[in-house]
Amino acid sequence: MELIGKELACTRGQREVFSGLDFRVAAGEALLLVGHNGAGKSTLLRLIAGLLRASAGTVSLDGGDPELSVPEQAHYLGHQDALKPSLTVTENLRFWASWLGDEAPALDAALEAVALAEIADLPAAYLSAGQRRRLSIARLVAIRRPVWLLDEPTSALDVASQGRLAELMAAHLASGGLILAATHGPLGLESARELRLGGRT
Amino acid sequence: MSALSALLVRDVRIALRVGGGAMMGVLFFLTVVTLMPFALGPDLALLRRLGPAILWIGALLASLLALDRLFSADHDDGSLDLLLMGRVPIELAVAVKGLAHWLTTGLPLVVAAPILGLFLNLEPKAIAAVVLTLLVGTPALTFIGLVGAGLTVALRRGGLLLPVLVLPLTVPVLIFGVAASNAAVVGPVPFGTPFTILCALTLMSLVIGPFAAGATLRHGLE
């Protein structure tokens, strides 16, 4: 399986964010998007997730399910956590699991993986920023999708949680998944390649 | 549980919990209708004649009340991004969200209408007609409102723009809803004539609303 972007260009508000961008990420590989603020890291992730339209170029997933589009095979972890404060931790996770996937999700195991099992019945309104982040990471674990698009995944996470996230990412790569992550700091992944955006300033 | 039923359960659950605002519309409806007799004076014959129109105006304004948060709540917390990444077409998701919104804000208005009809000195036949027309007509108000909610999703103060966009489109529903209610009591046209047009308006909005709102959401993200 290989995610391929060809000749990608994106224009936002009459400003060209990037153009002529090529990348390839094979199964088991992680690609880190680095660059200064405004270089287009988040834009590229949203573009692959189908939330922005490219002004030129294509994104395709070789060896993926031909019935499904790339966004339908991808998890997107954005800046916002997509949680409803009045629903409990489990209810939030169960909804996204049934919306994003077809198979029966392993909710308990996913909450265990992000160390939230003890507060599974607490409304999300009472969670701290780091706990909210971990709950949205649990979504990626509960439902299997081969492509992970992570935008600053470690923001608000403490050191222990960053370590757990690194283990989850390593397990995802080992099981044949692939990761694109926009980041400013190290994610704790060995053998991750870097793609520098915004060479021109 | 399939994706669409999960979405329906989630939206209904959020609306019914603390801060969800399911009862806001009914309370607003109650306020508008109870204020009318104070403004019009104690003329029972006048109240009886204006009753169906008052109930319809109250229901129309009440159903607009919660509309602005329908998509903007999901937009603000990032849920809309993930809704668009599901394997369900966004038009179906929009239709299910509209259904959940109607169940929690439109249906309570229909249930409250008979009691408020008594406040306005309506006779049983007129109350039955108003309830029936509201039952058929409020889904049209919600599904026309979907388009406005989709258009204003990314605007900070979209709540102010929304009624301006939506109210003109609801005028036909209002006309035929009130006309059918009046026809049941005073005539001269039979109840069925305006009522079938009201049904047609609702069926049209059920089809057009989700497609138009789905298109606005796709474009609104950019």
CSV table of C-alpha atoms in Angstrom, one decimal:
chain,number,residue,atom,x,y,z
A,1,MET,CA,0.0,0.0,0.0
A,2,GLU,CA,1.3,3.4,-0.9
A,3,LEU,CA,-0.1,6.9,-0.5
A,4,ILE,CA,1.0,9.1,-3.5
A,5,GLY,CA,0.6,12.8,-3.9
A,6,LYS,CA,1.4,14.1,-7.4
A,7,GLU,CA,2.0,17.8,-8.4
A,8,LEU,CA,-0.2,19.0,-5.6
A,9,ALA,CA,-1.1,22.7,-5.4
A,10,CYS,CA,-3.3,24.6,-3.1
A,11,THR,CA,-4.5,28.2,-3.1
A,12,ARG,CA,-6.3,29.7,-0.1
A,13,GLY,CA,-7.6,33.3,-0.2
A,14,GLN,CA,-5.7,34.0,-3.4
A,15,ARG,CA,-2.4,33.0,-1.8
A,16,GLU,CA,-0.7,30.0,-3.2
A,17,VAL,CA,0.2,27.9,-0.1
A,18,PHE,CA,2.3,25.3,-2.1
A,19,SER,CA,2.5,24.0,-5.6
A,20,GLY,CA,4.2,21.2,-7.5
A,21,LEU,CA,4.3,19.1,-4.3
A,22,ASP,CA,5.1,15.4,-4.6
A,23,PHE,CA,5.3,12.8,-1.9
A,24,ARG,CA,5.1,9.1,-1.5
A,25,VAL,CA,4.5,7.2,1.8
A,26,ALA,CA,4.6,3.4,1.7
A,27,ALA,CA,3.0,1.0,4.2
A,28,GLY,CA,4.9,0.9,7.4
A,29,GLU,CA,6.4,4.4,6.8
A,30,ALA,CA,5.9,7.6,8.6
A,31,LEU,CA,6.4,11.0,6.9
A,32,LEU,CA,6.8,14.1,9.1
A,33,LEU,CA,5.7,17.4,7.7
A,34,VAL,CA,8.0,20.1,9.0
A,35,GLY,CA,8.2,23.8,8.3
A,36,HIS,CA,7.6,27.2,9.8
A,37,ASN,CA,4.1,28.5,10.8
A,38,GLY,CA,2.0,29.0,7.7
A,39,ALA,CA,4.1,26.7,5.5
A,40,GLY,CA,1.0,24.6,4.7
A,41,LYS,CA,1.4,21.6,6.9
A,42,SER,CA,-2.2,21.6,8.2
A,43,THR,CA,-3.4,22.6,4.7
A,44,LEU,CA,-1.7,19.5,3.2
A,45,LEU,CA,-3.2,17.2,5.8
A,46,ARG,CA,-6.7,18.7,5.3
A,47,LEU,CA,-6.3,18.4,1.6
A,48,ILE,CA,-5.5,14.6,1.8
A,49,ALA,CA,-8.4,14.2,4.2
A,50,GLY,CA,-10.7,15.6,1.5
A,51,LEU,CA,-11.6,18.7,3.6
A,52,LEU,CA,-9.9,21.1,1.1
A,53,ARG,CA,-9.8,21.0,-2.6
A,54,ALA,CA,-6.5,20.9,-4.4
A,55,SER,CA,-6.2,23.5,-7.2
A,56,ALA,CA,-4.0,21.0,-9.1
A,57,GLY,CA,-2.7,17.5,-8.6
A,58,THR,CA,-4.0,14.2,-7.2
A,59,VAL,CA,-3.8,12.1,-4.1
A,60,SER,CA,-4.2,8.3,-4.5
A,61,LEU,CA,-3.8,5.2,-2.3
A,62,ASP,CA,-2.2,2.4,-4.3
A,63,GLY,CA,-3.3,-1.0,-2.9
A,64,GLY,CA,-6.1,0.4,-0.9
A,65,ASP,CA,-9.8,-0.5,-1.1
A,66,PRO,CA,-10.8,0.5,-4.7
A,67,GLU,CA,-14.4,1.0,-3.5
A,68,LEU,CA,-13.4,3.7,-1.1
A,69,SER,CA,-11.9,7.2,-1.6
A,70,VAL,CA,-8.7,8.2,0.2
A,71,PRO,CA,-10.5,10.2,2.9
A,72,GLU,CA,-12.7,7.2,3.6
A,73,GLN,CA,-9.6,5.2,4.4
A,74,ALA,CA,-8.0,7.8,6.5
A,75,HIS,CA,-8.1,9.0,10.1
A,76,TYR,CA,-7.8,12.7,10.6
A,77,LEU,CA,-6.6,14.1,14.0
A,78,GLY,CA,-7.0,17.8,13.7
A,79,HIS,CA,-6.5,20.7,16.1
A,80,GLN,CA,-10.0,20.2,17.5
A,81,ASP,CA,-11.0,17.1,19.3
A,82,ALA,CA,-14.6,16.6,17.9
A,83,LEU,CA,-16.1,15.8,21.3
A,84,LYS,CA,-19.5,16.6,22.7
A,85,PRO,CA,-19.3,17.9,26.2
A,86,SER,CA,-22.7,16.5,27.3
A,87,LEU,CA,-21.9,12.9,26.1
A,88,THR,CA,-19.8,10.6,28.2
A,89,VAL,CA,-16.3,9.4,27.2
A,90,THR,CA,-17.7,6.1,26.0
A,91,GLU,CA,-20.6,7.6,24.1
A,92,ASN,CA,-18.3,10.0,22.3
A,93,LEU,CA,-16.0,7.2,21.2
A,94,ARG,CA,-18.8,4.8,20.3
A,95,PHE,CA,-20.4,7.4,18.1
A,96,TRP,CA,-17.3,8.1,16.1
A,97,ALA,CA,-16.5,4.4,15.9
A,98,SER,CA,-19.9,3.6,14.4
A,99,TRP,CA,-19.7,6.6,12.1
A,100,LEU,CA,-16.2,6.0,10.7
A,101,GLY,CA,-16.2,2.2,10.5
A,102,ASP,CA,-18.3,-0.8,9.8
A,103,GLU,CA,-16.8,-3.5,12.0
A,104,ALA,CA,-17.6,-3.9,15.7
A,105,PRO,CA,-15.2,-1.5,17.4
A,106,ALA,CA,-13.0,-2.5,20.4
A,107,LEU,CA,-14.0,0.4,22.6
A,108,ASP,CA,-12.7,-0.9,25.9
A,109,ALA,CA,-9.4,-1.8,24.5
A,110,ALA,CA,-9.1,1.6,22.8
A,111,LEU,CA,-9.8,3.4,26.1
A,112,GLU,CA,-7.4,1.2,27.8
A,113,ALA,CA,-4.7,2.1,25.2
A,114,VAL,CA,-5.0,5.8,26.0
A,115,ALA,CA,-5.5,5.2,29.8
A,116,LEU,CA,-9.0,6.6,30.0
A,117,ALA,CA,-10.8,3.4,31.0
A,118,GLU,CA,-11.3,4.6,34.5
A,119,ILE,CA,-13.3,7.6,33.5
A,120,ALA,CA,-15.3,6.0,30.8
A,121,ASP,CA,-18.6,7.1,32.2
A,122,LEU,CA,-17.6,10.7,32.8
A,123,PRO,CA,-19.1,13.4,30.6
A,124,ALA,CA,-16.5,14.9,28.3
A,125,ALA,CA,-17.2,18.3,29.7
A,126,TYR,CA,-15.1,17.4,32.7
A,127,LEU,CA,-12.0,16.3,30.8
A,128,SER,CA,-8.8,18.2,30.7
A,129,ALA,CA,-7.2,19.3,27.4
A,130,GLY,CA,-4.8,16.3,27.5
A,131,GLN,CA,-7.6,13.9,28.3
A,132,ARG,CA,-9.7,15.2,25.4
A,133,ARG,CA,-6.7,14.7,23.2
A,134,ARG,CA,-6.3,11.2,24.3
A,135,LEU,CA,-9.9,10.5,23.8
A,136,SER,CA,-9.7,11.6,20.2
A,137,ILE,CA,-6.6,9.4,19.8
A,138,ALA,CA,-8.6,6.5,21.0
A,139,ARG,CA,-10.8,6.9,17.9
A,140,LEU,CA,-7.8,6.0,15.7
A,141,VAL,CA,-7.2,2.8,17.8
A,142,ALA,CA,-10.9,1.7,17.9
A,143,ILE,CA,-11.5,1.8,14.2
A,144,ARG,CA,-8.9,0.5,11.8
A,145,ARG,CA,-8.1,2.8,8.9
A,146,PRO,CA,-4.7,2.4,7.1
A,147,VAL,CA,-3.8,6.1,6.7
A,148,TRP,CA,-3.3,8.3,9.8
A,149,LEU,CA,-3.2,12.1,9.2
A,150,LEU,CA,-2.0,13.7,12.5
A,151,ASP,CA,-1.9,17.5,13.0
A,152,GLU,CA,0.3,18.3,16.0
A,153,PRO,CA,-0.7,15.0,17.7
A,154,THR,CA,1.4,15.7,20.8
A,155,SER,CA,-0.1,19.1,21.7
A,156,ALA,CA,-1.5,19.1,25.3
A,157,LEU,CA,-0.1,15.6,26.0
A,158,ASP,CA,2.2,15.0,29.0
A,159,VAL,CA,5.4,12.9,28.6
A,160,ALA,CA,3.8,9.6,29.6
A,161,SER,CA,1.0,10.1,27.1
A,162,GLN,CA,3.5,11.1,24.4
A,163,GLY,CA,5.2,7.8,25.0
A,164,ARG,CA,2.0,5.9,24.7
A,165,LEU,CA,1.2,7.7,21.5
A,166,ALA,CA,4.6,6.8,20.1
A,167,GLU,CA,3.9,3.1,20.9
A,168,LEU,CA,0.4,3.3,19.2
A,169,MET,CA,2.0,4.9,16.1
A,170,ALA,CA,4.7,2.2,16.1
A,171,ALA,CA,2.1,-0.5,16.4
A,172,HIS,CA,0.1,1.0,13.5
A,173,LEU,CA,3.2,1.2,11.3
A,174,ALA,CA,4.1,-2.4,12.2
A,175,SER,CA,0.6,-3.6,11.2
A,176,GLY,CA,1.1,-2.1,7.7
A,177,GLY,CA,-0.4,1.3,8.2
A,178,LEU,CA,1.1,4.6,7.2
A,179,ILE,CA,1.3,8.0,9.0
A,180,LEU,CA,1.6,11.6,7.9
A,181,ALA,CA,2.2,13.9,10.8
A,182,ALA,CA,2.6,17.7,11.0
A,183,THR,CA,4.9,18.4,13.9
A,184,HIS,CA,7.3,20.9,15.4
A,185,GLY,CA,8.9,18.4,17.9
A,186,PRO,CA,10.1,14.8,17.8
A,187,LEU,CA,7.3,12.2,17.9
A,188,GLY,CA,9.5,9.4,19.2
A,189,LEU,CA,9.3,7.5,15.9
A,190,GLU,CA,12.5,5.8,14.6
A,191,SER,CA,13.2,5.9,10.9
A,192,ALA,CA,10.7,8.6,10.0
A,193,ARG,CA,11.4,10.7,6.9
A,194,GLU,CA,10.9,14.4,6.8
A,195,LEU,CA,9.2,16.5,4.2
A,196,ARG,CA,10.1,20.2,4.5
A,197,LEU,CA,7.4,22.6,3.4
A,198,GLY,CA,7.6,26.2,2.6
A,199,GLY,CA,11.2,26.4,1.4
A,200,ARG,CA,10.6,29.8,0.0
A,201,THR,CA,9.7,32.4,2.6
B,1,MET,CA,-25.5,0.0,15.1
B,2,SER,CA,-25.4,1.6,11.6
B,3,ALA,CA,-23.8,5.0,11.1
B,4,LEU,CA,-27.0,6.9,10.5
B,5,SER,CA,-28.9,5.5,13.5
B,6,ALA,CA,-25.8,6.3,15.6
B,7,LEU,CA,-26.0,9.9,14.4
B,8,LEU,CA,-29.7,10.2,15.1
B,9,VAL,CA,-29.3,8.8,18.6
B,10,ARG,CA,-26.3,11.1,19.3
B,11,ASP,CA,-28.1,14.3,18.1
B,12,VAL,CA,-31.3,13.5,20.0
B,13,ARG,CA,-29.3,12.6,23.2
B,14,ILE,CA,-27.3,15.9,23.0
B,15,ALA,CA,-30.5,17.9,22.6
B,16,LEU,CA,-32.2,16.3,25.5
B,17,ARG,CA,-29.3,16.6,27.9
B,18,VAL,CA,-28.4,19.7,30.0
B,19,GLY,CA,-27.8,22.7,27.7
B,20,GLY,CA,-29.1,20.9,24.6
B,21,GLY,CA,-31.9,23.4,24.1
B,22,ALA,CA,-34.7,20.9,23.2
B,23,MET,CA,-37.2,22.7,25.4
B,24,MET,CA,-36.2,26.2,24.4
B,25,GLY,CA,-38.4,26.2,21.3
B,26,VAL,CA,-41.5,25.2,23.3
B,27,LEU,CA,-40.9,27.8,26.0
B,28,PHE,CA,-40.5,30.5,23.3
B,29,PHE,CA,-43.7,29.2,21.6
B,30,LEU,CA,-45.6,29.4,24.9
B,31,THR,CA,-44.3,32.9,25.6
B,32,VAL,CA,-45.3,34.3,22.2
B,33,VAL,CA,-48.8,32.7,22.3
B,34,THR,CA,-49.6,33.7,25.9
B,35,LEU,CA,-48.5,37.3,25.1
B,36,MET,CA,-50.9,37.6,22.2
B,37,PRO,CA,-54.2,37.9,24.2
B,38,PHE,CA,-52.6,40.7,26.3
B,39,ALA,CA,-51.8,42.6,23.2
B,40,LEU,CA,-55.1,42.0,21.4
B,41,GLY,CA,-57.4,42.5,24.4
B,42,PRO,CA,-60.1,40.3,25.8
B,43,ASP,CA,-62.1,39.9,22.6
B,44,LEU,CA,-62.7,36.2,22.5
B,45,ALA,CA,-64.2,36.3,18.9
B,46,LEU,CA,-61.1,38.1,17.6
B,47,LEU,CA,-58.8,35.6,19.4
B,48,ARG,CA,-60.7,32.7,17.9
B,49,ARG,CA,-60.4,34.1,14.4
B,50,LEU,CA,-56.7,34.9,14.7
B,51,GLY,CA,-55.8,31.8,16.7
B,52,PRO,CA,-54.5,29.6,13.9
B,53,ALA,CA,-52.4,32.4,12.5
B,54,ILE,CA,-50.9,33.1,16.0
B,55,LEU,CA,-50.1,29.5,16.5
B,56,TRP,CA,-48.4,29.2,13.1
B,57,ILE,CA,-46.3,32.4,13.6
B,58,GLY,CA,-45.3,31.2,17.0
B,59,ALA,CA,-44.3,27.8,15.7
B,60,LEU,CA,-42.4,29.3,12.8
B,61,LEU,CA,-40.3,31.6,15.0
B,62,ALA,CA,-39.8,28.9,17.6
B,63,SER,CA,-38.5,26.4,15.0
B,64,LEU,CA,-35.9,29.0,13.8
B,65,LEU,CA,-34.6,29.5,17.3
B,66,ALA,CA,-32.3,26.5,17.6
B,67,LEU,CA,-31.5,26.2,13.9
B,68,ASP,CA,-28.3,28.3,14.0
B,69,ARG,CA,-26.5,25.7,16.2
B,70,LEU,CA,-27.5,22.8,14.0
B,71,PHE,CA,-24.3,22.7,12.0
B,72,SER,CA,-22.2,25.4,13.6
B,73,ALA,CA,-21.9,23.4,16.9
B,74,ASP,CA,-20.4,20.6,14.9
B,75,HIS,CA,-18.2,23.0,12.9
B,76,ASP,CA,-16.8,24.7,15.9
B,77,ASP,CA,-15.7,21.5,17.7
B,78,GLY,CA,-14.3,19.8,14.6
B,79,SER,CA,-17.0,17.2,14.3
B,80,LEU,CA,-18.1,18.4,10.9
B,81,ASP,CA,-14.7,17.4,9.4
B,82,LEU,CA,-15.1,13.9,10.7
B,83,LEU,CA,-18.8,13.7,9.6
B,84,LEU,CA,-17.5,14.5,6.0
B,85,MET,CA,-15.0,11.7,6.3
B,86,GLY,CA,-17.5,9.0,7.0
B,87,ARG,CA,-18.6,6.5,4.4
B,88,VAL,CA,-22.1,7.9,4.4
B,89,PRO,CA,-22.9,10.6,1.8
B,90,ILE,CA,-23.1,14.0,3.5
B,91,GLU,CA,-26.7,14.5,2.1
B,92,LEU,CA,-27.9,11.6,4.1
B,93,ALA,CA,-26.1,12.8,7.2
B,94,VAL,CA,-27.7,16.2,6.8
B,95,ALA,CA,-31.2,14.6,6.4
B,96,VAL,CA,-30.7,12.6,9.6
B,97,LYS,CA,-29.5,15.7,11.5
B,98,GLY,CA,-32.6,17.4,10.2
B,99,LEU,CA,-34.8,14.6,11.4
B,100,ALA,CA,-33.2,14.6,14.9
B,101,HIS,CA,-33.7,18.4,15.0
B,102,TRP,CA,-37.3,18.1,14.1
B,103,LEU,CA,-37.9,15.3,16.7
B,104,THR,CA,-36.4,17.5,19.4
B,105,THR,CA,-37.7,21.0,18.4
B,106,GLY,CA,-40.5,20.6,15.9
B,107,LEU,CA,-42.5,17.7,17.4
B,108,PRO,CA,-42.7,19.3,20.9
B,109,LEU,CA,-44.3,22.3,19.2
B,110,VAL,CA,-47.0,20.1,17.6
B,111,VAL,CA,-47.6,18.4,21.0
B,112,ALA,CA,-47.9,21.8,22.8
B,113,ALA,CA,-50.2,23.3,20.2
B,114,PRO,CA,-53.5,21.9,21.5
B,115,ILE,CA,-52.9,23.4,25.0
B,116,LEU,CA,-52.0,26.7,23.6
B,117,GLY,CA,-55.0,26.5,21.3
B,118,LEU,CA,-57.2,26.5,24.4
B,119,PHE,CA,-55.5,29.8,25.5
B,120,LEU,CA,-56.7,31.3,22.3
B,121,ASN,CA,-60.3,30.1,22.6
B,122,LEU,CA,-60.1,27.8,19.6
B,123,GLU,CA,-62.9,25.2,19.1
B,124,PRO,CA,-61.9,21.5,19.1
B,125,LYS,CA,-62.2,21.3,15.3
B,126,ALA,CA,-59.9,24.3,14.8
B,127,ILE,CA,-57.3,22.8,17.3
B,128,ALA,CA,-57.4,19.5,15.4
B,129,ALA,CA,-56.8,21.3,12.1
B,130,VAL,CA,-53.9,23.4,13.5
B,131,VAL,CA,-52.2,20.3,15.0
B,132,LEU,CA,-52.5,18.4,11.8
B,133,THR,CA,-51.2,21.2,9.7
B,134,LEU,CA,-48.3,21.8,12.1
B,135,LEU,CA,-47.5,18.1,12.1
B,136,VAL,CA,-47.2,18.2,8.3
B,137,GLY,CA,-45.7,21.7,8.0
B,138,THR,CA,-43.0,21.8,10.7
B,139,PRO,CA,-40.8,19.3,8.9
B,140,ALA,CA,-40.8,21.7,5.9
B,141,LEU,CA,-39.7,24.5,8.2
B,142,THR,CA,-36.8,22.4,9.6
B,143,PHE,CA,-35.6,21.1,6.2
B,144,ILE,CA,-35.8,24.6,4.6
B,145,GLY,CA,-33.9,25.8,7.6
B,146,LEU,CA,-31.1,23.3,6.9
B,147,VAL,CA,-30.1,25.3,3.9
B,148,GLY,CA,-29.8,28.5,5.9
B,149,ALA,CA,-27.9,26.7,8.7
B,150,GLY,CA,-25.5,25.2,6.1
B,151,LEU,CA,-24.9,28.6,4.5
B,152,THR,CA,-24.1,30.4,7.9
B,153,VAL,CA,-22.1,27.5,9.3
B,154,ALA,CA,-18.7,29.3,9.3
B,155,LEU,CA,-20.0,32.8,10.3
B,156,ARG,CA,-19.4,33.9,13.8
B,157,ARG,CA,-22.7,35.7,14.1
B,158,GLY,CA,-24.6,33.5,11.7
B,159,GLY,CA,-27.5,33.4,14.1
B,160,LEU,CA,-28.6,36.9,13.0
B,161,LEU,CA,-28.3,36.2,9.3
B,162,LEU,CA,-30.1,32.9,9.4
B,163,PRO,CA,-33.7,34.2,9.9
B,164,VAL,CA,-33.2,36.7,7.1
B,165,LEU,CA,-32.2,34.0,4.8
B,166,VAL,CA,-34.8,31.4,5.8
B,167,LEU,CA,-37.9,33.3,6.6
B,168,PRO,CA,-38.7,34.4,3.0
B,169,LEU,CA,-38.5,30.7,1.9
B,170,THR,CA,-40.9,29.7,4.6
B,171,VAL,CA,-43.7,32.1,3.5
B,172,PRO,CA,-45.5,29.5,1.2
B,173,VAL,CA,-45.5,27.0,4.1
B,174,LEU,CA,-47.0,29.6,6.4
B,175,ILE,CA,-49.6,30.7,3.9
B,176,PHE,CA,-50.9,27.2,3.2
B,177,GLY,CA,-50.6,26.1,6.8
B,178,VAL,CA,-52.8,28.9,8.0
B,179,ALA,CA,-55.1,28.7,5.0
B,180,ALA,CA,-55.7,25.0,5.7
B,181,SER,CA,-56.4,25.6,9.4
B,182,ASN,CA,-58.9,28.3,8.5
B,183,ALA,CA,-60.5,26.3,5.8
B,184,ALA,CA,-61.3,23.5,8.3
B,185,VAL,CA,-63.4,26.0,10.4
B,186,VAL,CA,-64.8,28.7,8.2
B,187,GLY,CA,-64.3,27.6,4.6
B,188,PRO,CA,-65.1,28.5,1.9
B,189,VAL,CA,-62.5,26.2,0.2
B,190,PRO,CA,-62.5,22.6,1.4
B,191,PHE,CA,-59.7,21.7,4.0
B,192,GLY,CA,-58.1,19.3,1.5
B,193,THR,CA,-57.1,21.9,-1.1
B,194,PRO,CA,-54.6,24.0,0.8
B,195,PHE,CA,-53.6,20.9,2.9
B,196,THR,CA,-52.5,18.9,-0.1
B,197,ILE,CA,-50.4,21.8,-1.3
B,198,LEU,CA,-48.9,22.0,2.2
B,199,CYS,CA,-48.0,18.3,2.0
B,200,ALA,CA,-46.4,18.9,-1.4
B,201,LEU,CA,-44.3,21.8,0.0
B,202,THR,CA,-43.1,19.5,2.8
B,203,LEU,CA,-42.2,16.6,0.4
B,204,MET,CA,-40.3,19.0,-1.8
B,205,SER,CA,-38.4,20.5,1.1
B,206,LEU,CA,-37.5,17.0,2.3
B,207,VAL,CA,-35.9,16.3,-1.0
B,208,ILE,CA,-34.3,19.6,-1.8
B,209,GLY,CA,-33.2,20.7,1.7
B,210,PRO,CA,-30.6,17.9,2.3
B,211,PHE,CA,-29.0,18.2,-1.1
B,212,ALA,CA,-28.8,22.0,-0.9
B,213,ALA,CA,-27.5,21.9,2.7
B,214,GLY,CA,-25.0,19.2,1.8
B,215,ALA,CA,-23.6,21.3,-1.0
B,216,THR,CA,-23.3,24.4,1.2
B,217,LEU,CA,-21.4,22.4,3.8
B,218,ARG,CA,-18.9,21.1,1.3
B,219,HIS,CA,-18.2,24.6,0.0
B,220,GLY,CA,-18.4,26.2,3.4
B,221,LEU,CA,-15.4,24.4,4.6
B,222,GLU,CA,-13.0,26.1,2.2
